[in-house]
PDB file of C-alpha atoms in Angstrom:
ATOM      1  CA  MET A   1     -29.853  18.658  28.606  1.00 46.00           C
ATOM      2  CA  ALA A   2     -31.302  21.484  27.024  1.00 48.00           C
ATOM      3  CA  VAL A   3     -31.990  21.911  23.186  1.00 50.00           C
ATOM      4  CA  GLY A   4     -29.578  22.787  21.066  1.00 51.00           C
ATOM      5  CA  SER A   5     -26.588  22.585  23.956  1.00 49.00           C
ATOM      6  CA  ALA A   6     -23.917  20.406  23.310  1.00 50.00           C
ATOM      7  CA  PRO A   7     -22.643  17.505  25.418  1.00 51.00           C
ATOM      8  CA  GLY A   8     -19.991  18.021  27.386  1.00 47.00           C
ATOM      9  CA  PRO A   9     -16.685  16.089  27.445  1.00 46.00           C
ATOM     10  CA  GLU A  10     -17.367  13.163  29.550  1.00 45.00           C
ATOM     11  CA  ARG A  11     -14.417  12.212  31.795  1.00 42.00           C
ATOM     12  CA  VAL A  12     -13.478   8.510  31.434  1.00 38.00           C
ATOM     13  CA  THR A  13     -11.896   6.684  33.744  1.00 42.00           C
ATOM     14  CA  THR A  14     -10.246   3.248  32.769  1.00 51.00           C
ATOM     15  CA  THR A  15      -8.723   0.683  34.964  1.00 53.00           C
ATOM     16  CA  SER A  16      -6.710  -2.085  33.391  1.00 63.00           C
ATOM     17  CA  SER A  17      -5.489  -5.611  34.700  1.00 76.00           C
ATOM     18  CA  PHE A  18      -1.682  -6.297  34.573  1.00 80.00           C
ATOM     19  CA  ALA A  19      -3.174  -9.490  32.403  1.00 85.00           C
ATOM     20  CA  ASP A  20      -4.267  -6.658  30.072  1.00 86.00           C
ATOM     21  CA  LEU A  21      -1.044  -5.208  29.616  1.00 87.00           C
ATOM     22  CA  ILE A  22       0.769  -8.679  29.287  1.00 92.00           C
ATOM     23  CA  ARG A  23      -2.086  -9.511  26.646  1.00 92.00           C
ATOM     24  CA  TYR A  24      -0.973  -6.029  24.348  1.00 92.00           C
ATOM     25  CA  ALA A  25       2.590  -7.212  24.774  1.00 94.00           C
ATOM     26  CA  VAL A  26       2.365 -10.654  23.637  1.00 96.00           C
ATOM     27  CA  ALA A  27       0.498  -9.094  20.508  1.00 95.00           C
ATOM     28  CA  LEU A  28       3.071  -6.639  19.945  1.00 95.00           C
ATOM     29  CA  PHE A  29       5.564  -9.291  20.030  1.00 96.00           C
ATOM     30  CA  SER A  30       3.252 -11.556  17.788  1.00 97.00           C
ATOM     31  CA  ALA A  31       3.210  -9.116  15.155  1.00 95.00           C
ATOM     32  CA  GLY A  32       6.567  -8.044  15.211  1.00 95.00           C
ATOM     33  CA  ALA A  33       7.280 -11.827  13.990  1.00 96.00           C
ATOM     34  CA  ALA A  34       4.777 -11.851  11.448  1.00 95.00           C
ATOM     35  CA  GLY A  35       6.141  -8.787  10.249  1.00 94.00           C
ATOM     36  CA  ILE A  36       9.494 -10.208   9.562  1.00 94.00           C
ATOM     37  CA  HIS A  37       8.364 -13.306   8.960  1.00 94.00           C
ATOM     38  CA  PHE A  38       6.246 -11.678   5.838  1.00 91.00           C
ATOM     39  CA  ALA A  39       9.533  -9.587   4.803  1.00 91.00           C
ATOM     40  CA  VAL A  40      12.015 -13.266   4.476  1.00 92.00           C
ATOM     41  CA  ALA A  41       8.922 -15.220   2.716  1.00 90.00           C
ATOM     42  CA  GLN A  42      10.202 -14.146  -1.084  1.00 90.00           C
ATOM     43  CA  SER A  43      13.778 -15.253  -0.082  1.00 90.00           C
ATOM     44  CA  HIS A  44      12.384 -18.612   1.142  1.00 89.00           C
ATOM     45  CA  PHE A  45      10.405 -19.578  -1.590  1.00 89.00           C
ATOM     46  CA  GLU A  46      13.023 -18.775  -3.673  1.00 91.00           C
ATOM     47  CA  GLU A  47      15.342 -21.525  -1.962  1.00 89.00           C
ATOM     48  CA  TYR A  48      12.356 -23.950  -1.612  1.00 91.00           C
ATOM     49  CA  TRP A  49       8.769 -23.397  -1.923  1.00 93.00           C
ATOM     50  CA  LEU A  50       7.300 -25.227   1.217  1.00 94.00           C
ATOM     51  CA  PHE A  51       9.938 -22.829   2.833  1.00 93.00           C
ATOM     52  CA  GLY A  52       8.496 -19.660   1.740  1.00 91.00           C
ATOM     53  CA  ALA A  53       4.831 -21.414   1.809  1.00 95.00           C
ATOM     54  CA  PHE A  54       5.596 -21.932   5.843  1.00 96.00           C
ATOM     55  CA  PHE A  55       6.671 -18.655   6.417  1.00 95.00           C
ATOM     56  CA  VAL A  56       3.917 -16.927   4.807  1.00 95.00           C
ATOM     57  CA  ALA A  57       1.550 -19.640   6.408  1.00 97.00           C
ATOM     58  CA  LEU A  58       3.444 -18.431  10.010  1.00 97.00           C
ATOM     59  CA  ALA A  59       3.295 -14.975   9.402  1.00 95.00           C
ATOM     60  CA  TRP A  60      -0.422 -14.616   8.812  1.00 96.00           C
ATOM     61  CA  PHE A  61      -1.043 -16.891  11.817  1.00 97.00           C
ATOM     62  CA  GLN A  62       0.936 -14.891  13.945  1.00 97.00           C
ATOM     63  CA  ALA A  63      -0.589 -11.508  12.358  1.00 94.00           C
ATOM     64  CA  LEU A  64      -4.297 -12.749  13.154  1.00 95.00           C
ATOM     65  CA  TRP A  65      -3.308 -14.370  16.383  1.00 96.00           C
ATOM     66  CA  ALA A  66      -1.958 -10.982  17.548  1.00 95.00           C
ATOM     67  CA  ILE A  67      -5.369  -9.517  16.814  1.00 93.00           C
ATOM     68  CA  LEU A  68      -7.390 -11.900  18.063  1.00 94.00           C
ATOM     69  CA  VAL A  69      -5.652 -11.845  21.542  1.00 93.00           C
ATOM     70  CA  VAL A  70      -6.200  -7.886  21.706  1.00 91.00           C
ATOM     71  CA  ALA A  71     -10.282  -8.708  20.668  1.00 91.00           C
ATOM     72  CA  SER A  72     -10.394 -11.340  23.351  1.00 88.00           C
ATOM     73  CA  ALA A  73      -9.129 -12.299  26.211  1.00 85.00           C
ATOM     74  CA  HIS A  74      -9.991 -15.817  26.241  1.00 88.00           C
ATOM     75  CA  ARG A  75      -7.496 -18.618  27.797  1.00 91.00           C
ATOM     76  CA  ALA A  76      -7.809 -21.061  25.024  1.00 94.00           C
ATOM     77  CA  LEU A  77      -5.853 -18.277  22.923  1.00 95.00           C
ATOM     78  CA  TYR A  78      -3.575 -18.041  25.275  1.00 95.00           C
ATOM     79  CA  LEU A  79      -2.812 -21.731  24.810  1.00 96.00           C
ATOM     80  CA  ILE A  80      -2.733 -21.957  21.044  1.00 97.00           C
ATOM     81  CA  GLY A  81      -0.093 -19.180  21.220  1.00 97.00           C
ATOM     82  CA  ALA A  82       2.291 -21.009  23.231  1.00 97.00           C
ATOM     83  CA  LEU A  83       1.775 -23.970  21.510  1.00 98.00           C
ATOM     84  CA  ALA A  84       2.732 -22.675  18.087  1.00 98.00           C
ATOM     85  CA  ASN A  85       5.178 -20.257  19.447  1.00 98.00           C
ATOM     86  CA  GLY A  86       7.110 -22.592  21.158  1.00 98.00           C
ATOM     87  CA  ALA A  87       7.136 -25.597  18.271  1.00 97.00           C
ATOM     88  CA  THR A  88       8.314 -22.419  16.036  1.00 97.00           C
ATOM     89  CA  VAL A  89      11.245 -21.432  18.640  1.00 98.00           C
ATOM     90  CA  ALA A  90      11.942 -25.662  18.661  1.00 97.00           C
ATOM     91  CA  LEU A  91      12.204 -25.609  14.853  1.00 95.00           C
ATOM     92  CA  TRP A  92      14.513 -22.939  14.737  1.00 96.00           C
ATOM     93  CA  THR A  93      16.586 -24.309  17.556  1.00 96.00           C
ATOM     94  CA  VAL A  94      16.692 -27.478  15.191  1.00 95.00           C
ATOM     95  CA  THR A  95      17.663 -25.736  11.899  1.00 94.00           C
ATOM     96  CA  ARG A  96      20.379 -23.718  13.909  1.00 94.00           C
ATOM     97  CA  THR A  97      21.849 -26.702  15.378  1.00 94.00           C
ATOM     98  CA  THR A  98      21.034 -29.756  13.234  1.00 95.00           C
ATOM     99  CA  GLY A  99      19.805 -28.501  10.308  1.00 93.00           C
ATOM    100  CA  ILE A 100      15.923 -28.724   8.761  1.00 88.00           C
ATOM    101  CA  PRO A 101      15.610 -32.481   8.070  1.00 88.00           C
ATOM    102  CA  ILE A 102      14.086 -31.525   4.361  1.00 90.00           C
ATOM    103  CA  GLY A 103      14.738 -29.235   1.351  1.00 89.00           C
ATOM    104  CA  PRO A 104      17.776 -28.527  -0.895  1.00 91.00           C
ATOM    105  CA  ASN A 105      20.232 -28.021   2.126  1.00 89.00           C
ATOM    106  CA  ALA A 106      18.736 -30.775   4.356  1.00 91.00           C
ATOM    107  CA  GLY A 107      20.734 -31.662   7.266  1.00 91.00           C
ATOM    108  CA  GLU A 108      23.238 -28.676   7.376  1.00 93.00           C
ATOM    109  CA  PRO A 109      22.957 -26.308  10.305  1.00 94.00           C
ATOM    110  CA  GLU A 110      21.859 -22.312   9.108  1.00 91.00           C
ATOM    111  CA  ALA A 111      23.525 -19.415  10.494  1.00 90.00           C
ATOM    112  CA  ALA A 112      22.073 -17.226  13.219  1.00 91.00           C
ATOM    113  CA  GLU A 113      21.386 -13.767  12.482  1.00 91.00           C
ATOM    114  CA  PHE A 114      19.816 -11.020  13.827  1.00 90.00           C
ATOM    115  CA  ILE A 115      16.915 -11.207  11.507  1.00 90.00           C
ATOM    116  CA  ASP A 116      15.715 -14.266  12.646  1.00 91.00           C
ATOM    117  CA  VAL A 117      16.862 -14.415  15.792  1.00 94.00           C
ATOM    118  CA  LEU A 118      14.909 -11.009  16.734  1.00 94.00           C
ATOM    119  CA  PRO A 119      11.672 -12.780  15.641  1.00 96.00           C
ATOM    120  CA  THR A 120      12.610 -16.046  17.861  1.00 96.00           C
ATOM    121  CA  ALA A 121      13.047 -13.693  20.667  1.00 96.00           C
ATOM    122  CA  PHE A 122       9.542 -12.240  20.261  1.00 95.00           C
ATOM    123  CA  GLU A 123       8.081 -15.988  19.690  1.00 97.00           C
ATOM    124  CA  VAL A 124       9.810 -16.407  23.247  1.00 97.00           C
ATOM    125  CA  LEU A 125       8.180 -13.571  25.081  1.00 96.00           C
ATOM    126  CA  VAL A 126       5.009 -14.438  23.641  1.00 97.00           C
ATOM    127  CA  VAL A 127       5.181 -17.859  25.133  1.00 97.00           C
ATOM    128  CA  VAL A 128       6.170 -16.805  28.306  1.00 96.00           C
ATOM    129  CA  GLY A 129       3.246 -14.401  28.477  1.00 95.00           C
ATOM    130  CA  CYS A 130       0.786 -16.711  27.181  1.00 96.00           C
ATOM    131  CA  LEU A 131       1.997 -18.958  30.377  1.00 95.00           C
ATOM    132  CA  VAL A 132       1.844 -16.194  32.674  1.00 93.00           C
ATOM    133  CA  LEU A 133      -1.886 -15.499  31.071  1.00 92.00           C
ATOM    134  CA  LEU A 134      -2.994 -18.935  31.380  1.00 92.00           C
ATOM    135  CA  GLY A 135      -1.504 -19.057  35.280  1.00 89.00           C
ATOM    136  CA  ARG A 136      -3.735 -17.929  38.532  1.00 68.00           C
ATOM    137  CA  GLY A 137      -3.237 -14.104  40.311  1.00 58.00           C
ATOM    138  CA  VAL A 138      -2.458 -12.248  37.038  1.00 60.00           C
ATOM    139  CA  ALA A 139      -6.099 -10.888  36.061  1.00 52.00           C
ATOM    140  CA  GLY A 140      -6.978  -9.100  39.071  1.00 52.00           C
ATOM    141  CA  ARG A 141      -4.114  -7.264  39.473  1.00 55.00           C
ATOM    142  CA  PRO A 142      -5.138  -3.719  38.583  1.00 51.00           C
ATOM    143  CA  VAL A 143      -3.022  -1.080  36.774  1.00 54.00           C
ATOM    144  CA  GLY A 144      -4.107   2.504  35.654  1.00 59.00           C
ATOM    145  CA  GLY A 145      -5.644   2.312  32.178  1.00 65.00           C
ATOM    146  CA  ARG A 146      -2.993   5.354  31.383  1.00 72.00           C
ATOM    147  CA  ARG A 147       0.100   3.002  32.573  1.00 73.00           C
ATOM    148  CA  VAL A 148      -1.112   0.384  29.965  1.00 75.00           C
ATOM    149  CA  PHE A 149      -1.804   2.879  26.954  1.00 78.00           C
ATOM    150  CA  THR A 150       1.768   4.380  27.821  1.00 79.00           C
ATOM    151  CA  GLY A 151       3.258   0.918  28.184  1.00 76.00           C
ATOM    152  CA  THR A 152       1.568  -0.532  24.876  1.00 79.00           C
ATOM    153  CA  VAL A 153       2.890   2.503  23.070  1.00 81.00           C
ATOM    154  CA  ALA A 154       6.456   2.097  24.364  1.00 77.00           C
ATOM    155  CA  LEU A 155       6.549  -1.158  23.591  1.00 83.00           C
ATOM    156  CA  GLY A 156       5.067  -0.954  20.528  1.00 82.00           C
ATOM    157  CA  LEU A 157       7.468   1.795  19.523  1.00 81.00           C
ATOM    158  CA  ILE A 158      10.378  -0.945  20.553  1.00 83.00           C
ATOM    159  CA  VAL A 159       9.295  -3.486  18.463  1.00 84.00           C
ATOM    160  CA  VAL A 160       8.528  -1.556  15.356  1.00 84.00           C
ATOM    161  CA  ALA A 161      12.037  -0.220  15.529  1.00 81.00           C
ATOM    162  CA  LEU A 162      13.626  -3.496  16.328  1.00 83.00           C
ATOM    163  CA  THR A 163      11.775  -5.189  13.481  1.00 83.00           C
ATOM    164  CA  SER A 164      11.889  -2.490  10.943  1.00 82.00           C
ATOM    165  CA  GLY A 165      15.863  -2.127  11.235  1.00 76.00           C
ATOM    166  CA  ALA A 166      16.475  -5.948  11.571  1.00 80.00           C
ATOM    167  CA  VAL A 167      14.405  -5.974   7.991  1.00 78.00           C
ATOM    168  CA  ALA A 168      16.186  -2.859   6.464  1.00 81.00           C
ATOM    169  CA  ALA A 169      19.200  -4.624   7.639  1.00 78.00           C
ATOM    170  CA  TRP A 170      19.132  -8.078   6.044  1.00 74.00           C
ATOM    171  CA  THR A 171      20.372  -8.697   2.997  1.00 80.00           C
ATOM    172  CA  PRO A 172      19.010 -12.104   1.374  1.00 77.00           C
ATOM    173  CA  HIS A 173      20.998 -14.784   1.082  1.00 67.00           C
ATOM    174  CA  HIS A 174      21.201 -16.508  -2.769  1.00 56.00           C
ATOM    175  CA  GLU A 175      22.145 -19.629  -2.905  1.00 51.00           C
ATOM    176  CA  GLU A 176      25.222 -20.425  -5.542  1.00 47.00           C
ATOM    177  CA  GLU A 177      24.556 -22.592  -8.275  1.00 44.00           C
ATOM    178  CA  PRO A 178      26.264 -25.975  -8.308  1.00 43.00           C
ATOM    179  CA  GLY A 179      29.635 -25.127 -10.334  1.00 45.00           C
ATOM    180  CA  ALA A 180      29.368 -21.431 -10.408  1.00 44.00           C
ATOM    181  CA  GLN A 181      32.837 -19.781  -9.379  1.00 47.00           C
ATOM    182  CA  GLN A 182      33.344 -17.021  -6.987  1.00 47.00           C
ATOM    183  CA  GLU A 183      34.863 -13.800  -7.857  1.00 48.00           C
ATOM    184  CA  GLU A 184      37.643 -13.126  -5.935  1.00 46.00           C
ATOM    185  CA  PRO A 185      38.116 -10.411  -3.990  1.00 47.00           C
ATOM    186  CA  ALA A 186      40.112  -7.482  -5.477  1.00 51.00           C
ATOM    187  CA  GLY A 187      43.913  -7.470  -5.003  1.00 48.00           C
ATOM    188  CA  GLU A 188      44.088 -11.045  -4.006  1.00 46.00           C
ATOM    189  CA  HIS A 189      44.442 -12.456  -7.789  1.00 45.00           C
ATOM    190  CA  GLN A 190      47.741 -14.101  -7.947  1.00 42.00           C
TER     191      GLN A 190
END
């Protein structure tokens, strides 16, 4: 190269694997679930300190796991992701069917709402993606780098849109104090 001449743009061609696409997808799903869990943590603290602490810890785990799984394609991360998210889905199922066994409303099933169904769906997708990544035959299937990029960006926008929509539409439930009277709707007072 001659002195004073600027290097020309290098054309970089990348080939990614199908595993990369799945890995980025599970990271996005985990990050989406983390965002929702961070958003609802305060409401859970108000209900019971242990619930709030659980949501903060879960959100941090999911956010950090998303970063790590993008940075490293290590099988142990896939196993940890599948187990942790699978356990979270199982706990969510218990809280919606038989009720959580501890806390102020122990044994009372909670209603399923979009704000908690969405992260649970993300967690199911993380489990499925991790199991696929743990399986054989996925890593070697080539996919064009541009396709992986485009697919990741599109999926990222979908996750962000769904997550922000769920958080924006969510109204925290404030438990009523025992003995507090509810206001009657206008026009129904006789």
